[in-house]
mmCIF file of C-alpha atoms and ligand atoms in Angstrom:
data_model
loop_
_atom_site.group_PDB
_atom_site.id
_atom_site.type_symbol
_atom_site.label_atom_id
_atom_site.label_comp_id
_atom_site.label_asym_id
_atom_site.label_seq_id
_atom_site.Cartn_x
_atom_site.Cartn_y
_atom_site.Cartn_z
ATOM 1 C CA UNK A 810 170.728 115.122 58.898
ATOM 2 C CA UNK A 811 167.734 113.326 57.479
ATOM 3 C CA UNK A 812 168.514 110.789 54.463
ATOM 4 C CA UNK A 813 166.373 109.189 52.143
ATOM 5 C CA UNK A 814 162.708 107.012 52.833
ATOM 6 C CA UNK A 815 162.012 106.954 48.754
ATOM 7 C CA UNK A 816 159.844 105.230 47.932
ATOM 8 C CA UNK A 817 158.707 103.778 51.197
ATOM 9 C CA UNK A 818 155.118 103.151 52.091
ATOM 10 C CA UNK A 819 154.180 105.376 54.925
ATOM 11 C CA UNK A 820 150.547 104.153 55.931
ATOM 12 C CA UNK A 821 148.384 106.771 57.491
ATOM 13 C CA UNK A 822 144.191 107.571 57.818
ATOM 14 C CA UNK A 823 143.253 111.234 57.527
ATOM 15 C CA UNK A 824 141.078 110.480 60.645
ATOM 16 C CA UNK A 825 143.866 110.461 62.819
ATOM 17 C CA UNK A 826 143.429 114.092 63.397
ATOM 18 C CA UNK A 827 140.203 113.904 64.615
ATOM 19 C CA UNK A 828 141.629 112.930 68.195
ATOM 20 C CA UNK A 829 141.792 116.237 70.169
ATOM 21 C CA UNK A 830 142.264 115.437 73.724
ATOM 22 C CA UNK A 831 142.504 119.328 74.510
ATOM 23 C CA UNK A 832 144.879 118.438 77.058
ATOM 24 C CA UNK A 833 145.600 116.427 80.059
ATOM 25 C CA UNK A 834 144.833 116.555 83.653
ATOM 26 C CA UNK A 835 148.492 116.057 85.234
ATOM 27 C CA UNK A 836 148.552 116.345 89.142
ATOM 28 C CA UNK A 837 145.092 117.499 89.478
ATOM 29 C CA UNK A 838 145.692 120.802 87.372
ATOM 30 C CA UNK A 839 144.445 120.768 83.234
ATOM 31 C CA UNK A 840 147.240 121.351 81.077
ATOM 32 C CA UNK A 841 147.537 121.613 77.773
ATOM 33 C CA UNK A 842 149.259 118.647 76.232
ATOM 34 C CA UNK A 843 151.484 117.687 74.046
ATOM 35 C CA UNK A 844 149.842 114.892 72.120
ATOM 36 C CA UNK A 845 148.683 117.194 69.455
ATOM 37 C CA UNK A 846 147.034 116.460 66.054
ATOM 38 C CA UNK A 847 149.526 118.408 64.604
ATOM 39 C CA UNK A 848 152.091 115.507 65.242
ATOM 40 C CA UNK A 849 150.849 113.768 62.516
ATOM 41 C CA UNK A 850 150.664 116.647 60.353
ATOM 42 C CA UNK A 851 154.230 117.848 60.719
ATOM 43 C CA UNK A 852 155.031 114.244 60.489
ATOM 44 C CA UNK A 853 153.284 113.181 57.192
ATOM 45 C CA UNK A 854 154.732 116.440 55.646
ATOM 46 C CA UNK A 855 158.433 115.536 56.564
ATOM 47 C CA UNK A 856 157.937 112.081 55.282
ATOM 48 C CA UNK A 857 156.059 113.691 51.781
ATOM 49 C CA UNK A 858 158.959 115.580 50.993
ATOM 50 C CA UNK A 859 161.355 113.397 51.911
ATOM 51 C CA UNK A 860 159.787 111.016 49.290
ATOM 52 C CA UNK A 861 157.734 108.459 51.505
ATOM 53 C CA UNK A 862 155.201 106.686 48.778
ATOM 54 C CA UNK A 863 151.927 107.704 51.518
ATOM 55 C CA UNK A 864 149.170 104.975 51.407
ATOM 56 C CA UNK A 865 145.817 105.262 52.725
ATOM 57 C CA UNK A 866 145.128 102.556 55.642
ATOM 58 C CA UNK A 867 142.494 100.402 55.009
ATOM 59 C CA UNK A 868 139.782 99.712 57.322
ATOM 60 C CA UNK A 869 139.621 96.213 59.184
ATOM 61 C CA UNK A 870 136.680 94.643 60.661
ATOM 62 C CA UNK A 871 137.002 94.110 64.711
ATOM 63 C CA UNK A 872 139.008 90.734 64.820
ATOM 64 C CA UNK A 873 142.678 91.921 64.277
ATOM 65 C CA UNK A 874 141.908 94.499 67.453
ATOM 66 C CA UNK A 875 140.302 91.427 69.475
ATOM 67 C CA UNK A 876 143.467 89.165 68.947
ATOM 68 C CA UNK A 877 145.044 91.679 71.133
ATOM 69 C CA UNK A 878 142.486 93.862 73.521
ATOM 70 C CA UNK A 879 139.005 92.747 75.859
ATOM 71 C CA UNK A 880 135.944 93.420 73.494
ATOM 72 C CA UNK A 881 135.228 95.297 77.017
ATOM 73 C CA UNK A 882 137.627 97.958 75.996
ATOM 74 C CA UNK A 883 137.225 98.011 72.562
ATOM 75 C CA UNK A 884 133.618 98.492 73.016
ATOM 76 C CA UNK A 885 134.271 101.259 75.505
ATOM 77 C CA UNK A 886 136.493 103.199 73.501
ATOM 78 C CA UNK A 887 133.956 102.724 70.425
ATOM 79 C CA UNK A 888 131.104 104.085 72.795
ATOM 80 C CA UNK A 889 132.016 106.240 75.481
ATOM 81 C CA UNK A 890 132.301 109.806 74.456
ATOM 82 C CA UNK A 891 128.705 109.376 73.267
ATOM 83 C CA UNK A 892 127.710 107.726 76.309
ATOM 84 C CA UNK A 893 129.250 110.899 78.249
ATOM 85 C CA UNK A 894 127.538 113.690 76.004
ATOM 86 C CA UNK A 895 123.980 111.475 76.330
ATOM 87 C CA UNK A 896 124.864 112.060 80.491
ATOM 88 C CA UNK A 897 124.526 115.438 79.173
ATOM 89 C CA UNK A 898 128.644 115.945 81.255
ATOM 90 C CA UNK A 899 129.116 118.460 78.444
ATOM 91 C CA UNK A 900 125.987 120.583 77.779
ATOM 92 C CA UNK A 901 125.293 120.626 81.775
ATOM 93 C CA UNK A 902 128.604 120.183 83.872
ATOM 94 C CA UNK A 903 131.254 121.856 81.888
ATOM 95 C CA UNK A 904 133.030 118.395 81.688
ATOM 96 C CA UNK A 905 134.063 118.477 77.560
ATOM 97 C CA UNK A 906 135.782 115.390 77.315
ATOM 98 C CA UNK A 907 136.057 112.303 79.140
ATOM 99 C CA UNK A 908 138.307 111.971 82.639
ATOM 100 C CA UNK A 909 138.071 109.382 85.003
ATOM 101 C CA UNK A 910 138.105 110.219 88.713
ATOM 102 C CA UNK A 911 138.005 106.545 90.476
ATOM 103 C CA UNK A 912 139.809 103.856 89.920
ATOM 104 C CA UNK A 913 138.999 100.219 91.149
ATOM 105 C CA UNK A 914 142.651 99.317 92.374
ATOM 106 C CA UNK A 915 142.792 96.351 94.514
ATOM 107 C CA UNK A 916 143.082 98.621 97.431
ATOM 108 C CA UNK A 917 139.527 99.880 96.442
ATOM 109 C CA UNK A 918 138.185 96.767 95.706
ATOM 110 C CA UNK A 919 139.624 94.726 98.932
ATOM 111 C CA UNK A 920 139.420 91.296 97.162
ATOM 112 C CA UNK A 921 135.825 91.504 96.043
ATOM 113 C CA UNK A 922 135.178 91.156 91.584
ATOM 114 C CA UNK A 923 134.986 94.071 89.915
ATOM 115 C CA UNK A 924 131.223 95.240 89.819
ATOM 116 C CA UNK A 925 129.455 96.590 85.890
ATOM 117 C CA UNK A 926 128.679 100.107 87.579
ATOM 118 C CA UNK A 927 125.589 102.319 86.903
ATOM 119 C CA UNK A 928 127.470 105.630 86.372
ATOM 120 C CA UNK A 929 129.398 106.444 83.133
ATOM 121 C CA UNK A 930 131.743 108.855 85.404
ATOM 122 C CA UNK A 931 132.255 105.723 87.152
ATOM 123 C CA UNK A 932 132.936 103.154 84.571
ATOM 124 C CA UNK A 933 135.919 105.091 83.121
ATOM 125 C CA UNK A 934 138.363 104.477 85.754
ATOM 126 C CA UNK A 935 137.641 100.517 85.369
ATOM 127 C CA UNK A 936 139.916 101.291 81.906
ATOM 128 C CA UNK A 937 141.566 104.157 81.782
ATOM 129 C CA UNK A 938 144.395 104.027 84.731
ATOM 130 C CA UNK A 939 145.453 107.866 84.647
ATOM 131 C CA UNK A 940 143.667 111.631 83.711
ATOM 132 C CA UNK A 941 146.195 112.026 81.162
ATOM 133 C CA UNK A 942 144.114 110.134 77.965
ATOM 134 C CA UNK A 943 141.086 111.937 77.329
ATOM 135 C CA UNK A 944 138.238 111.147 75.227
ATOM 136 C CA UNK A 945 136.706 113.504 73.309
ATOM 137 C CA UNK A 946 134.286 113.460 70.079
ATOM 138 C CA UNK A 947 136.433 112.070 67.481
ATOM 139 C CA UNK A 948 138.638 110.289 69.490
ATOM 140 C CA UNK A 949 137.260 106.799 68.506
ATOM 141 C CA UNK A 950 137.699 107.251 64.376
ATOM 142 C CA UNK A 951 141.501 108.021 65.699
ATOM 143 C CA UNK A 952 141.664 105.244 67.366
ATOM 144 C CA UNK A 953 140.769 102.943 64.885
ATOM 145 C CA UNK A 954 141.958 104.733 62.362
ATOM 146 C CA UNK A 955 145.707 104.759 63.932
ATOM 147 C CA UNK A 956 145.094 100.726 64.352
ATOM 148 C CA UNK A 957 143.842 100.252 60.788
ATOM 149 C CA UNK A 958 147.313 102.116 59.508
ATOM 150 C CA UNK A 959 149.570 99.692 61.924
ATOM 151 C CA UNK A 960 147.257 96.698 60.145
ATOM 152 C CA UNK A 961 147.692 98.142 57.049
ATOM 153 C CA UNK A 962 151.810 98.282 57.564
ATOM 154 C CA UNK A 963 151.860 95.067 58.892
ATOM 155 C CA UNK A 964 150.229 93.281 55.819
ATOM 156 C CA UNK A 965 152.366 95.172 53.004
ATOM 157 C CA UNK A 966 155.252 93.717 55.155
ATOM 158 C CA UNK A 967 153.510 89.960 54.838
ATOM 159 C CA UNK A 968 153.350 90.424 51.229
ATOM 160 C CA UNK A 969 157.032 90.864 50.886
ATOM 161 C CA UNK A 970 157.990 95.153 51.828
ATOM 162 C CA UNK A 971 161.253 95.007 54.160
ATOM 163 C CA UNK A 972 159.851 98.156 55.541
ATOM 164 C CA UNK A 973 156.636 99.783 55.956
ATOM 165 C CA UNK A 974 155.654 102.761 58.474
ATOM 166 C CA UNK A 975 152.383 103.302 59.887
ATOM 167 C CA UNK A 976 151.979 106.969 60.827
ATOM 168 C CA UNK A 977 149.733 106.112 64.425
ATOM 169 C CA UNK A 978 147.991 108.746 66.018
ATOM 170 C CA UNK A 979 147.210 108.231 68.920
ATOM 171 C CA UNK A 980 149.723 106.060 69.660
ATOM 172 C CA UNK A 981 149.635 102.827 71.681
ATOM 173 C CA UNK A 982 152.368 101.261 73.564
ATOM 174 C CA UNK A 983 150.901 102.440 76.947
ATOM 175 C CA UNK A 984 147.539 100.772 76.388
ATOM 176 C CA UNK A 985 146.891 97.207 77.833
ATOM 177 C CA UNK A 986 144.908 93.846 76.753
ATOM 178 C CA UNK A 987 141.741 95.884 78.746
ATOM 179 C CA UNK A 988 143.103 99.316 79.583
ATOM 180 C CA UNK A 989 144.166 102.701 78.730
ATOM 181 C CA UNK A 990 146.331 105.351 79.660
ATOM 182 C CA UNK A 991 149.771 107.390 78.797
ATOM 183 C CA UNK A 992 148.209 108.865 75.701
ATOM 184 C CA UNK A 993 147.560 104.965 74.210
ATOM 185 C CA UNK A 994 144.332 103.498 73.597
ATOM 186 C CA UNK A 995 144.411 101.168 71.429
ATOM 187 C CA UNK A 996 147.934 98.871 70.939
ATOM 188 C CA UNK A 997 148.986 99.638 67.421
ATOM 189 C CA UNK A 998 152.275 97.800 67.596
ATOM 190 C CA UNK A 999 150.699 95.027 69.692
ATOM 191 C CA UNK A 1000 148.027 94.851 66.962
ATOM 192 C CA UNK A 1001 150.635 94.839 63.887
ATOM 193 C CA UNK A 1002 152.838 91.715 65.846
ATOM 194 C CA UNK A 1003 149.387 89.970 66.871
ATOM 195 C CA UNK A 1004 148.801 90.801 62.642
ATOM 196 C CA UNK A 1005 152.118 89.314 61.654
ATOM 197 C CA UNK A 1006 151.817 86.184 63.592
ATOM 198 C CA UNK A 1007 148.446 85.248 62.049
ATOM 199 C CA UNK A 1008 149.670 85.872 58.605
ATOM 200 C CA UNK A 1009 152.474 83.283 59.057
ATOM 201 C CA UNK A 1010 155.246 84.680 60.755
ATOM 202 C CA UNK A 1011 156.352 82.069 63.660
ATOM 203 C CA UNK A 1012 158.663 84.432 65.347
ATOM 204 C CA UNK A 1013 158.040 88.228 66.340
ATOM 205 C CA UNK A 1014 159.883 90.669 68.261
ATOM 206 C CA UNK A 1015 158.741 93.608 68.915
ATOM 207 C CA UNK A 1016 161.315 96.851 69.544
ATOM 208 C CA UNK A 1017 160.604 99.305 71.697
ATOM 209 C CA UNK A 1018 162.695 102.920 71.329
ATOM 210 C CA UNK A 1019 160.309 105.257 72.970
ATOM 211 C CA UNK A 1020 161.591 107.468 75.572
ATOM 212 C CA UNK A 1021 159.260 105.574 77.680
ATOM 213 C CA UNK A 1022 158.258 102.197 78.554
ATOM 214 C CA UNK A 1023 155.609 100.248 77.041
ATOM 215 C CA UNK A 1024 153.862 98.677 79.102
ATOM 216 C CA UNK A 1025 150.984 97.667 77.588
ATOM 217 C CA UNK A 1026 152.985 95.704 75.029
ATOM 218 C CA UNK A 1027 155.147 94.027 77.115
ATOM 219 C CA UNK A 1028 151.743 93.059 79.895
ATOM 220 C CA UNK A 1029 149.872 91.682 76.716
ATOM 221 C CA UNK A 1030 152.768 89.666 75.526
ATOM 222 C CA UNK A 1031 154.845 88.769 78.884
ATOM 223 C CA UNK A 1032 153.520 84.851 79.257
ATOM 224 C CA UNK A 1033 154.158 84.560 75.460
ATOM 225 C CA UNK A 1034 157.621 82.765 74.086
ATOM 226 C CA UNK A 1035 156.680 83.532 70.260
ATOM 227 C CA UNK A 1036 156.017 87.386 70.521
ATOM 228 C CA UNK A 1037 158.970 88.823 72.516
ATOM 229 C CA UNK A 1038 159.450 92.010 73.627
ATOM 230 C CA UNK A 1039 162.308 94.267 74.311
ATOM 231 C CA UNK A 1040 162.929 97.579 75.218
ATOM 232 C CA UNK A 1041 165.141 100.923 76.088
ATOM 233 C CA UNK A 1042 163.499 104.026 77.869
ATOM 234 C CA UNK A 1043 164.219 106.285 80.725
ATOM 235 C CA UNK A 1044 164.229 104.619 84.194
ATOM 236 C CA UNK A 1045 161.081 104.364 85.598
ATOM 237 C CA UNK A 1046 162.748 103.982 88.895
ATOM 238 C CA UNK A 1047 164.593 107.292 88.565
ATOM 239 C CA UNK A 1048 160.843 109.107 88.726
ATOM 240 C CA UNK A 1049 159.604 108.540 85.335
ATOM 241 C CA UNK A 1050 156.128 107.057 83.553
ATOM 242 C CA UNK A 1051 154.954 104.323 83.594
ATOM 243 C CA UNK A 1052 156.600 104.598 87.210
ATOM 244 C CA UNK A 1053 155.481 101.179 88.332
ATOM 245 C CA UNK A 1054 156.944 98.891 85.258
ATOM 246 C CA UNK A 1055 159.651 98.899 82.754
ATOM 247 C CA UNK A 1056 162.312 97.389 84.971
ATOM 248 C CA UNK A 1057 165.230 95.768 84.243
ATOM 249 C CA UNK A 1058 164.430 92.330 86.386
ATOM 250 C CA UNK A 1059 160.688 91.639 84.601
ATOM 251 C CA UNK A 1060 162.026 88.995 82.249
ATOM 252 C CA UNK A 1061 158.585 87.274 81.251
ATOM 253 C CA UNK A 1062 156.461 84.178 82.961
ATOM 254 C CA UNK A 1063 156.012 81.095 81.698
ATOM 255 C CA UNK A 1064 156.127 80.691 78.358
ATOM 256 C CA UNK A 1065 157.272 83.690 77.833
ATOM 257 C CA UNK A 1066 160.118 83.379 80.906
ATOM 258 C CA UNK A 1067 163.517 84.983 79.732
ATOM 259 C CA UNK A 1068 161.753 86.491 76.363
ATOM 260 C CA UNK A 1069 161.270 90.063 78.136
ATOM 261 C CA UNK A 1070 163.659 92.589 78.003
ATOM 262 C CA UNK A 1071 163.894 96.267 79.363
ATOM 263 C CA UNK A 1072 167.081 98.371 79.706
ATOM 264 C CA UNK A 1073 166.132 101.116 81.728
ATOM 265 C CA UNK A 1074 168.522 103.862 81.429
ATOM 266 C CA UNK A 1075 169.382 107.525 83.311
ATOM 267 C CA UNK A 1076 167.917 110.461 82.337
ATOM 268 C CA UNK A 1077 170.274 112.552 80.591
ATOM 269 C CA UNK A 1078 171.201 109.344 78.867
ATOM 270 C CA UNK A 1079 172.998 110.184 74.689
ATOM 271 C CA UNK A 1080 173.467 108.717 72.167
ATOM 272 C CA UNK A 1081 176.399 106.451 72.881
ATOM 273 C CA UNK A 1082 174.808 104.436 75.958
ATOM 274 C CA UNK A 1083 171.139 104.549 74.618
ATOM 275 C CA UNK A 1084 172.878 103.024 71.239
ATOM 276 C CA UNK A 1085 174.460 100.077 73.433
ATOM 277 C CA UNK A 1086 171.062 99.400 75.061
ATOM 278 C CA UNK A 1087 169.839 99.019 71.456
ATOM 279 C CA UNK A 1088 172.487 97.019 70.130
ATOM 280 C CA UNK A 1089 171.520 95.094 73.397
ATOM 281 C CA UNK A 1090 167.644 94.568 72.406
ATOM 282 C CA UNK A 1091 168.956 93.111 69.216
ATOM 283 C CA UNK A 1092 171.360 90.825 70.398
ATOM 284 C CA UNK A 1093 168.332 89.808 72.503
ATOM 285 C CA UNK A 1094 166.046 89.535 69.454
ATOM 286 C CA UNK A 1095 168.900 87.867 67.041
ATOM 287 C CA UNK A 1096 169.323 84.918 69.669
ATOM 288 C CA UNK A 1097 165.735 84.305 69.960
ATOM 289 C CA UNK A 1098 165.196 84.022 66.230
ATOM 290 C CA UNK A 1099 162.872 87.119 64.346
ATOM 291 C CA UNK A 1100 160.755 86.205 61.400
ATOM 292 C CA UNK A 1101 159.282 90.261 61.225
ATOM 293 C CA UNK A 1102 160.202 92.908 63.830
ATOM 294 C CA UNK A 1103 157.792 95.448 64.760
ATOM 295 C CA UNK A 1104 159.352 99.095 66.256
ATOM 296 C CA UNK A 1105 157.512 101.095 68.577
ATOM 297 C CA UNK A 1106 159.027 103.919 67.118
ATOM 298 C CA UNK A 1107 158.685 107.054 69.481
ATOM 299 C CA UNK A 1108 161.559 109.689 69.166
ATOM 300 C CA UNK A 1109 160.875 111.395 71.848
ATOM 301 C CA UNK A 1110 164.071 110.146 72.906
ATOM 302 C CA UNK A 1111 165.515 112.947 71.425
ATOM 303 C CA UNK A 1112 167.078 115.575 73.412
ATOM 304 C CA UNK A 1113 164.734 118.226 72.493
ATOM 305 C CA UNK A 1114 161.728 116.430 73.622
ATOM 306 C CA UNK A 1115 159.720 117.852 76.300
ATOM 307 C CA UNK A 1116 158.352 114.446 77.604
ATOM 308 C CA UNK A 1117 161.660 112.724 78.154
ATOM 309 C CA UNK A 1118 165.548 113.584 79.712
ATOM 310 C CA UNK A 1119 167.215 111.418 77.289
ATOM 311 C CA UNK A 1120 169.392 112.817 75.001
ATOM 312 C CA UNK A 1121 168.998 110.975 71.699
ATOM 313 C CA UNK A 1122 170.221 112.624 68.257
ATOM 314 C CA UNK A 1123 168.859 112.630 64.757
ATOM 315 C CA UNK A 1124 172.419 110.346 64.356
ATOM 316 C CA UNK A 1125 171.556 108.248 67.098
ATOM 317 C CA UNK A 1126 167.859 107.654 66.037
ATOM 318 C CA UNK A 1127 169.740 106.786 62.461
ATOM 319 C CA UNK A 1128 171.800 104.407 63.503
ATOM 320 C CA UNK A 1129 169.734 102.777 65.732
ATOM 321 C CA UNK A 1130 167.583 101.871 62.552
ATOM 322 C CA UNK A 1131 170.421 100.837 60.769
ATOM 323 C CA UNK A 1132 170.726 97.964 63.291
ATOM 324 C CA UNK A 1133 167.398 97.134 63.658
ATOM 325 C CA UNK A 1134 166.956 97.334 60.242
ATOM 326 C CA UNK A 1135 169.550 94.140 60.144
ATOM 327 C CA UNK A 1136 167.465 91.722 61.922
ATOM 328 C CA UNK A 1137 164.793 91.281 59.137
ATOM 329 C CA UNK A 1138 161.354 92.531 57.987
ATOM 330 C CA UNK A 1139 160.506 95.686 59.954
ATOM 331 C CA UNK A 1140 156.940 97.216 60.459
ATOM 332 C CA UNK A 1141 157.674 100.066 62.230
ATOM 333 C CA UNK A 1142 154.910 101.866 63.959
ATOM 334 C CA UNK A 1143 154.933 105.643 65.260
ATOM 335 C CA UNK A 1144 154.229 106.287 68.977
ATOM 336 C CA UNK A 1145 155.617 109.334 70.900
ATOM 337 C CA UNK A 1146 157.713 112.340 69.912
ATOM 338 C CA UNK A 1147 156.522 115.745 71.029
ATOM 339 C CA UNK A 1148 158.698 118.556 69.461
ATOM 340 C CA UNK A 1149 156.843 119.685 66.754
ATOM 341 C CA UNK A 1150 159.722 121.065 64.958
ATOM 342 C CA UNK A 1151 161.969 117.765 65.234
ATOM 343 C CA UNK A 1152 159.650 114.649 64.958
ATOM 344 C CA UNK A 1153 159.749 114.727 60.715
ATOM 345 C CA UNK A 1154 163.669 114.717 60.431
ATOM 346 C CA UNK A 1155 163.869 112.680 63.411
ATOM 347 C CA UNK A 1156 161.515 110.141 62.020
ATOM 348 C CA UNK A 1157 162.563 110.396 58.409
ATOM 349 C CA UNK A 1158 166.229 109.765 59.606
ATOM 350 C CA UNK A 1159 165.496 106.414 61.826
ATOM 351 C CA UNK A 1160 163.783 105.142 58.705
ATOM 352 C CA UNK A 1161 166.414 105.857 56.390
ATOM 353 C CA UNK A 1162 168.346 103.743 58.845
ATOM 354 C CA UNK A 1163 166.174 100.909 58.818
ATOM 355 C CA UNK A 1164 165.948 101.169 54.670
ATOM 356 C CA UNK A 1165 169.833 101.546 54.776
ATOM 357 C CA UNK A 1166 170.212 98.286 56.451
ATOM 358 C CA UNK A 1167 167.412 96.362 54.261
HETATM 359 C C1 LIG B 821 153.300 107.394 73.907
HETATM 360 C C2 LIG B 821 153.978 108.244 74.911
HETATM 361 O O1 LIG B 821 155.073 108.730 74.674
HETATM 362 N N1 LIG B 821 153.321 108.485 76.043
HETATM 363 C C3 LIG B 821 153.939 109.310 76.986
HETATM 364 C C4 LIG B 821 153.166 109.318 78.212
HETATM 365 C C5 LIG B 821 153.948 109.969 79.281
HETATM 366 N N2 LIG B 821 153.316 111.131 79.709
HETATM 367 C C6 LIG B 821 153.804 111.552 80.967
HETATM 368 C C7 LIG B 821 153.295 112.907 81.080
HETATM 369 C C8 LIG B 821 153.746 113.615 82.289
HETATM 370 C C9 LIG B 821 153.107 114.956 82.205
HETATM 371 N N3 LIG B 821 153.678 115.785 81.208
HETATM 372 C C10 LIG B 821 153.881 117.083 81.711
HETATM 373 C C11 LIG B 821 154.958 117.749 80.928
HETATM 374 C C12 LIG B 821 155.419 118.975 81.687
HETATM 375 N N4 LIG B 821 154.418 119.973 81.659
HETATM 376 ZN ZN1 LIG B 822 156.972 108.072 75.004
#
């Protein structure tokens, strides 16, 4: 079912694990998650003994994260859990990890600029746009960390690798230019295309398989003709996250008009449908010209994934690598898959895909 990665570089921090959200706050009621350190666990094993060559990620100074994100958020990220423990929210309120609970929408704000506020319970909701993503101690290193392996990728692939994988934890598709949410942070893939570009590479797609739709990539890169993005993932419109973006008609403005593209699909989509909306992202990507390709690759596609109603095999993720693998250089970038006993074959078997084609 799985094939062979020999040999490839697989790019991962051991600080990845230190993100443990403990959960998520869905609907008002804690749950308990399934964006688990022991994704990238299961995952880095699979790859190990499937023969991946696994590289350390080394650490970059802020500049690669600020081509993409606010210094607002990055400085946020880097500072709030210890901003939230100094509010003594642990030790006195019972409140271990960080959760917004207001959010300035433009309803709230009725046309006036958004305000610095005093409180730090306050402040979150000005980035974070759900309770899902919480912050706890060693969230940050994770964050970086994750960022550092996409940066890491990205550069093997400038120095001539058809294929490198960055093992992100968190991932990073759902985080925006200044915000955070759907498990994302920090924009790994967005990071590793910004990466690309300012090593040389004119043209950049990025290729986005996760269940879901990312919107944070395709917000920080919509008015942008160079960096195009395009994307398959369960309708939004049929009930699912990110709810309010990821349809088919958001094309891109400006310079970036007609670069965009989403195919939205069912849920209880399979493999032969969610392989044509593929094939469709890189016909898209082909005609616009691709000098590296960066893939959001999530599997929680897959039909045993608790996140997602698509219905994606091992043989679908596969081939789906096979033809991405065809367009050119690939960085490919891990961001959601759920089912702890799936994600390694699942993974290992869209990268032999992409390595097939290469
Ligand atoms: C990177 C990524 O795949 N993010 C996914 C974010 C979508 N999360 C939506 C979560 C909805 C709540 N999950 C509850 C599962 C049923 N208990
Ligand atoms: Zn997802």
């Amino acid at each position: 079912m799985t094939g062979s990665v020999a040999g490839l570089p697989v790019v991962w921090h051991p600080d990845c694990l230190r993100h443990e959200p403990a959960g998520e706050v869905w609907l008002g009621v804690w749950e308990e998650g399934t964006e688990v350190p022991e994704r990238a666990s299961v995952l880095l094993e699979a790859l190990t003994l499937a023969g991946a060559a696994v590289i350390e990620a080394d650490l970059h100074g802020p500049e690669a994260l600020l081509a993409v994100h606010d210094r607002a958020l990055i400085e946020h990220l880097a500072t709030i859990w210890r901003q939230w423990e100094a509010g003594g929210y642990p030790a006195e309120y019972g409140r271990n990890r960080v959760v917004p609970y207001v959010f300035p929408t433009a309803g709230l704000l009725g046309g006036l600029p958004l305000r610095p506020v005093a409180a730090v319970h306050g402040q979150v909701g000005a980035f974070c746009y759900d309770t899902m993503t919480l912050v706890g101690p060693g969230s940050w290193e994770a964050i970086k960390a994750a960022a550092d392996a996409a940066l890491t990728a990205a550069a093997l692939v400038t120095a001539g690798q058809q294929v490198a994988y960055a093992l992100c934890r968190p991932p990073g598709h759902h985080a925006g230019r200044a915000s955070y949410g759907g498990s994302c942070y920090l924009n790994n893939a967005a990071i590793a295309a910004a990466a690309l570009r300012s090593a040389g590479a004119g043209r950049v797609s990025v290729i986005d398989i996760d269940a879901h739709h990312g919107n944070g990539t395709q917000a920080i890169f919509y008015d942008r003709a160079e960096v195009c993005y395009a994307s398959v993932h369960v309708d939004p419109g049929a009930g699912w996250f990110p709810h309010y973006v990821g349809y088919a008609d958001e094309r891109g403005t400006g310079d970036g008009e007609g670069a965009n593209l989403n195919v939205p699909l069912a849920p209880g989509t399979g493999d032969a449908a969610w392989l044509e909306g593929v094939s469709a992202l890189c016909e898209h990507v082909r005609g616009r010209g691709a000098d590296a390709i960066v893939v959001s690759l999530g599997v929680d596609a897959a039909a045993a994934d608790p996140e997602s109603p698509l219905q994606v095999s091992a043989e679908g993720y596969r081939r789906a690598g096979e033809m991405i693998g065809a367009l050119g250089p690939v960085v490919a970038v891990q961001e959601g898959g759920y089912d702890l006993a799936s994600i390694g074959g699942l993974v290992v078997a869209t990268l032999s895909g992409l390595l097939a084609a290469g």
